[in-house]
Coordinates of C-alpha atoms in Angstrom, one line a residue:
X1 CA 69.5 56.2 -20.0
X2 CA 72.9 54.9 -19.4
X3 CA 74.6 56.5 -16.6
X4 CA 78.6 56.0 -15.0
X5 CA 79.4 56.6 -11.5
X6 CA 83.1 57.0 -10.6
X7 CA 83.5 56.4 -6.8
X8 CA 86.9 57.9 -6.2
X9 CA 89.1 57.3 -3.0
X10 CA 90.4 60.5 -1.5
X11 CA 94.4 60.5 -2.0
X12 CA 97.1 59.6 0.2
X13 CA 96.9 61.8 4.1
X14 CA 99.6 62.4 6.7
X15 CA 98.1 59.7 8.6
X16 CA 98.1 57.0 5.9
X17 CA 101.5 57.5 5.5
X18 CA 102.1 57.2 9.0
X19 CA 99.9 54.1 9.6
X20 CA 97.2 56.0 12.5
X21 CA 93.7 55.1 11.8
X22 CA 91.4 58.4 10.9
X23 CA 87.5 56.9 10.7
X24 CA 85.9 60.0 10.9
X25 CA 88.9 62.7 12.7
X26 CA 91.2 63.9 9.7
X27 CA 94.7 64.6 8.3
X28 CA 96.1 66.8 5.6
X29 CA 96.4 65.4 2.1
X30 CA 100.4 64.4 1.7
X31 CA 102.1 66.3 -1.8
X32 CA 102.1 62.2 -3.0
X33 CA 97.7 62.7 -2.1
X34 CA 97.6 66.0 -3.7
X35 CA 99.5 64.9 -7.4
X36 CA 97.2 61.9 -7.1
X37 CA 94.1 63.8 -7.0
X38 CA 95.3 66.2 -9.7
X39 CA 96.0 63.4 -12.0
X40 CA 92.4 62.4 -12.6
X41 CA 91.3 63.5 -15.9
X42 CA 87.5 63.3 -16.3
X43 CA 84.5 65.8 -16.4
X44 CA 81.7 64.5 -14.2
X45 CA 78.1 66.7 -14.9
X46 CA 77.9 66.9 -10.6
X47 CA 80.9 65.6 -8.1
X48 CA 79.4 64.6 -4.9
X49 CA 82.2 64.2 -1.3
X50 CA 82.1 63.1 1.9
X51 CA 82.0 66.1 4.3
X52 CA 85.3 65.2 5.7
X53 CA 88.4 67.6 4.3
X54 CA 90.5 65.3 3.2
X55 CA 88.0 63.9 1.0
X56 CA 86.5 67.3 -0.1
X57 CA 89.9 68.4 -1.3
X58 CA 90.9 65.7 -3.2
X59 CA 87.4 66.6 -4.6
X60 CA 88.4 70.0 -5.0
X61 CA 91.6 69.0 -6.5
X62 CA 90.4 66.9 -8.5
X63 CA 87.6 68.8 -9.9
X64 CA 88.5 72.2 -9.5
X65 CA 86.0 73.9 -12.0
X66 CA 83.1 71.7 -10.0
X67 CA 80.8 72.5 -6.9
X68 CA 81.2 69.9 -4.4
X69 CA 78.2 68.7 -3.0
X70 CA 78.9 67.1 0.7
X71 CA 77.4 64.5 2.2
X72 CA 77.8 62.7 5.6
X73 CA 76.5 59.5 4.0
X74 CA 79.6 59.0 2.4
X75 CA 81.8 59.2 5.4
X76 CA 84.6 56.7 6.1
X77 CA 83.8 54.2 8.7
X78 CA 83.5 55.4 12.2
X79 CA 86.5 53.5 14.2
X80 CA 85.3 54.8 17.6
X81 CA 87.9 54.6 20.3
X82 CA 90.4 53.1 17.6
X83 CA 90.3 56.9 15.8
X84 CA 93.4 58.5 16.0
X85 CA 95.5 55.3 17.4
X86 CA 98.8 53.8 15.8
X87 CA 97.9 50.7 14.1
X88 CA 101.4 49.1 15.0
X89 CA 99.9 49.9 18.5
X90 CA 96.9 48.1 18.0
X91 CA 98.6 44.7 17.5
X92 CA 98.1 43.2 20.7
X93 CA 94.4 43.8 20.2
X94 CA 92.1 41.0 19.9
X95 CA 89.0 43.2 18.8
X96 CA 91.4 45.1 16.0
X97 CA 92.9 41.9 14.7
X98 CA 89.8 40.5 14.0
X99 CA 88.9 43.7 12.3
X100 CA 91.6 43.3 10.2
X101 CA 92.0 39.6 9.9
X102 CA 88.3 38.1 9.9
X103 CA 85.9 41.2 9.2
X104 CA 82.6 38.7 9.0
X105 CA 83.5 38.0 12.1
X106 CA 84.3 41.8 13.9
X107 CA 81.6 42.8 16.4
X108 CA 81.4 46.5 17.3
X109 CA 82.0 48.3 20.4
X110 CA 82.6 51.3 19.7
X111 CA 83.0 51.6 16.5
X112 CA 80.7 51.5 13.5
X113 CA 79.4 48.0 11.9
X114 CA 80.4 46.6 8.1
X115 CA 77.0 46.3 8.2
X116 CA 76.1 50.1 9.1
X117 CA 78.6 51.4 6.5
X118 CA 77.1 49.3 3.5
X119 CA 73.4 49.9 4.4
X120 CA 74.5 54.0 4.3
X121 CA 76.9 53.6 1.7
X122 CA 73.9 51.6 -0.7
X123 CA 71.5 54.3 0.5
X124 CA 73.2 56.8 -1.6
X125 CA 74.0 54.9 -4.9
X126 CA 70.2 54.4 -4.8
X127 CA 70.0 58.6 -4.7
X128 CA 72.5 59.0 -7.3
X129 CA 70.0 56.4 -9.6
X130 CA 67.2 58.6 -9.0
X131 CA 69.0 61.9 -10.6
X132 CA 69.0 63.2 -14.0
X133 CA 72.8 63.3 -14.3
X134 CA 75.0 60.4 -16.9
X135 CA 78.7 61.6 -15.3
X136 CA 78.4 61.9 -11.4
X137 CA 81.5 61.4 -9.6
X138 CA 81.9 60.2 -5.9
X139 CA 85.1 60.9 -3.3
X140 CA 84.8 59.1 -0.6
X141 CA 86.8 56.6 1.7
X142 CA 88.4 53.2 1.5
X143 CA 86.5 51.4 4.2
X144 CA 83.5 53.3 3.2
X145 CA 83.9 52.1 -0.6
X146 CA 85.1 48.8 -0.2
X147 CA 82.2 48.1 2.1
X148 CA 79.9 49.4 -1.1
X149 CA 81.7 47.4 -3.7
X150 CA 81.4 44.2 -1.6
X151 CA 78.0 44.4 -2.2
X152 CA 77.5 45.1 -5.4
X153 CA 79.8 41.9 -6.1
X154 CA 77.7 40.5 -3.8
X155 CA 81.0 38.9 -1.2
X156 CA 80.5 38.1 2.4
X157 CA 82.6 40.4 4.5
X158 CA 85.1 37.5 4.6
X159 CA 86.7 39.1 0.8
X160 CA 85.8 42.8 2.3
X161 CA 89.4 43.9 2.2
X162 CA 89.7 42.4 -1.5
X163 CA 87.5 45.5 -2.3
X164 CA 90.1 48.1 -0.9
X165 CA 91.2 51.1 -3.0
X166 CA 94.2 52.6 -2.9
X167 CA 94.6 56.8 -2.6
X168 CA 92.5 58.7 -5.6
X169 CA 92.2 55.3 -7.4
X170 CA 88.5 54.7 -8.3
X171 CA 85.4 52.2 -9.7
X172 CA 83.7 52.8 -12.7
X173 CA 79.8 51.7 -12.8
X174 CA 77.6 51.3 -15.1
X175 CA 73.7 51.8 -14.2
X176 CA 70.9 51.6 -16.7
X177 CA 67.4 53.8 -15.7

């Protein structure tokens, strides 16, 4: 049985727009994050979220005649003591640039590995194999995601920000059961 997975980004926050890292702390969907989740146009059989709000109401948004089924799994990455910080203020450190520049390379602190993210992230596209549904649709994060879609194209976390959606844009797959 042939089944498609849409793995959605939630649209555009207060915070995006700002440039302040969330990680798992939240902002309010912008009126640019709110058209952008009304624009989708499909009907999934089950629309799975990550339990944080600005995910489950692009969800909401975008699926309005759905229940949303949250789940922590699909959380964006934890940024630890990074979470609610400026990224223009995080310039001048080392630790952040090498987040940002050479993500192979990052080692954690405080914050929540590549590695972590993908092994959670993998966890649940193996659940959404095992169920009966053809149309599931997934809202999630952009860390979160891109860390998911780097491995299924199989990339070292070198090309990690190549995988990077953009707010309420979204991956079609494919899986044969």
């Amino acid at each position: 049985m042939s089944k498609t997975i849409n793995y959605y980004r939630h649209g555009e926050t207060a915070w995006n727009k700002e440039g302040r890292l969330q990680g798992w702390l939240d902002s309010d969907l912008t009126a640019k994050g709110m058209k952008q989740a009304m624009a989708v146009n499909w009907d999934p059989e089950v629309v799975f979220s990550s339990d944080l709000n600005r995910a489950v109401k692009t969800a909401h948004l975008m699926f309005p005649n759905k229940r949303i089924h949250k789940n922590e799994s699909l959380r964006e990455i934890n940024l630890g003591h990074w979470q609610g910080c400026l990224i223009r203020d995080l310039q001048h450190d080392e630790q952040y640039r090498c987040y940002l520049n050479s993500p192979h390379l990052f080692i954690s602190s405080t914050q929540e590995s590549f590695e972590e993210v993908t092994n959670r992230m993998l966890a649940f596209h193996e659940h959404l194999s095992q169920l009966p549904y053809k149309k599931i649709a997934v809202v999630s994060h952009g860390v979160a995601l891109a860390c998911l879609f780097n491995a299924f194209n199989k990339q070292p976390y070198s090309k990690l920000w190549s995988c990077l959606l953009g707010g309420a844009a979204f991956i079609s797959i494919e899986t044969e059961n």
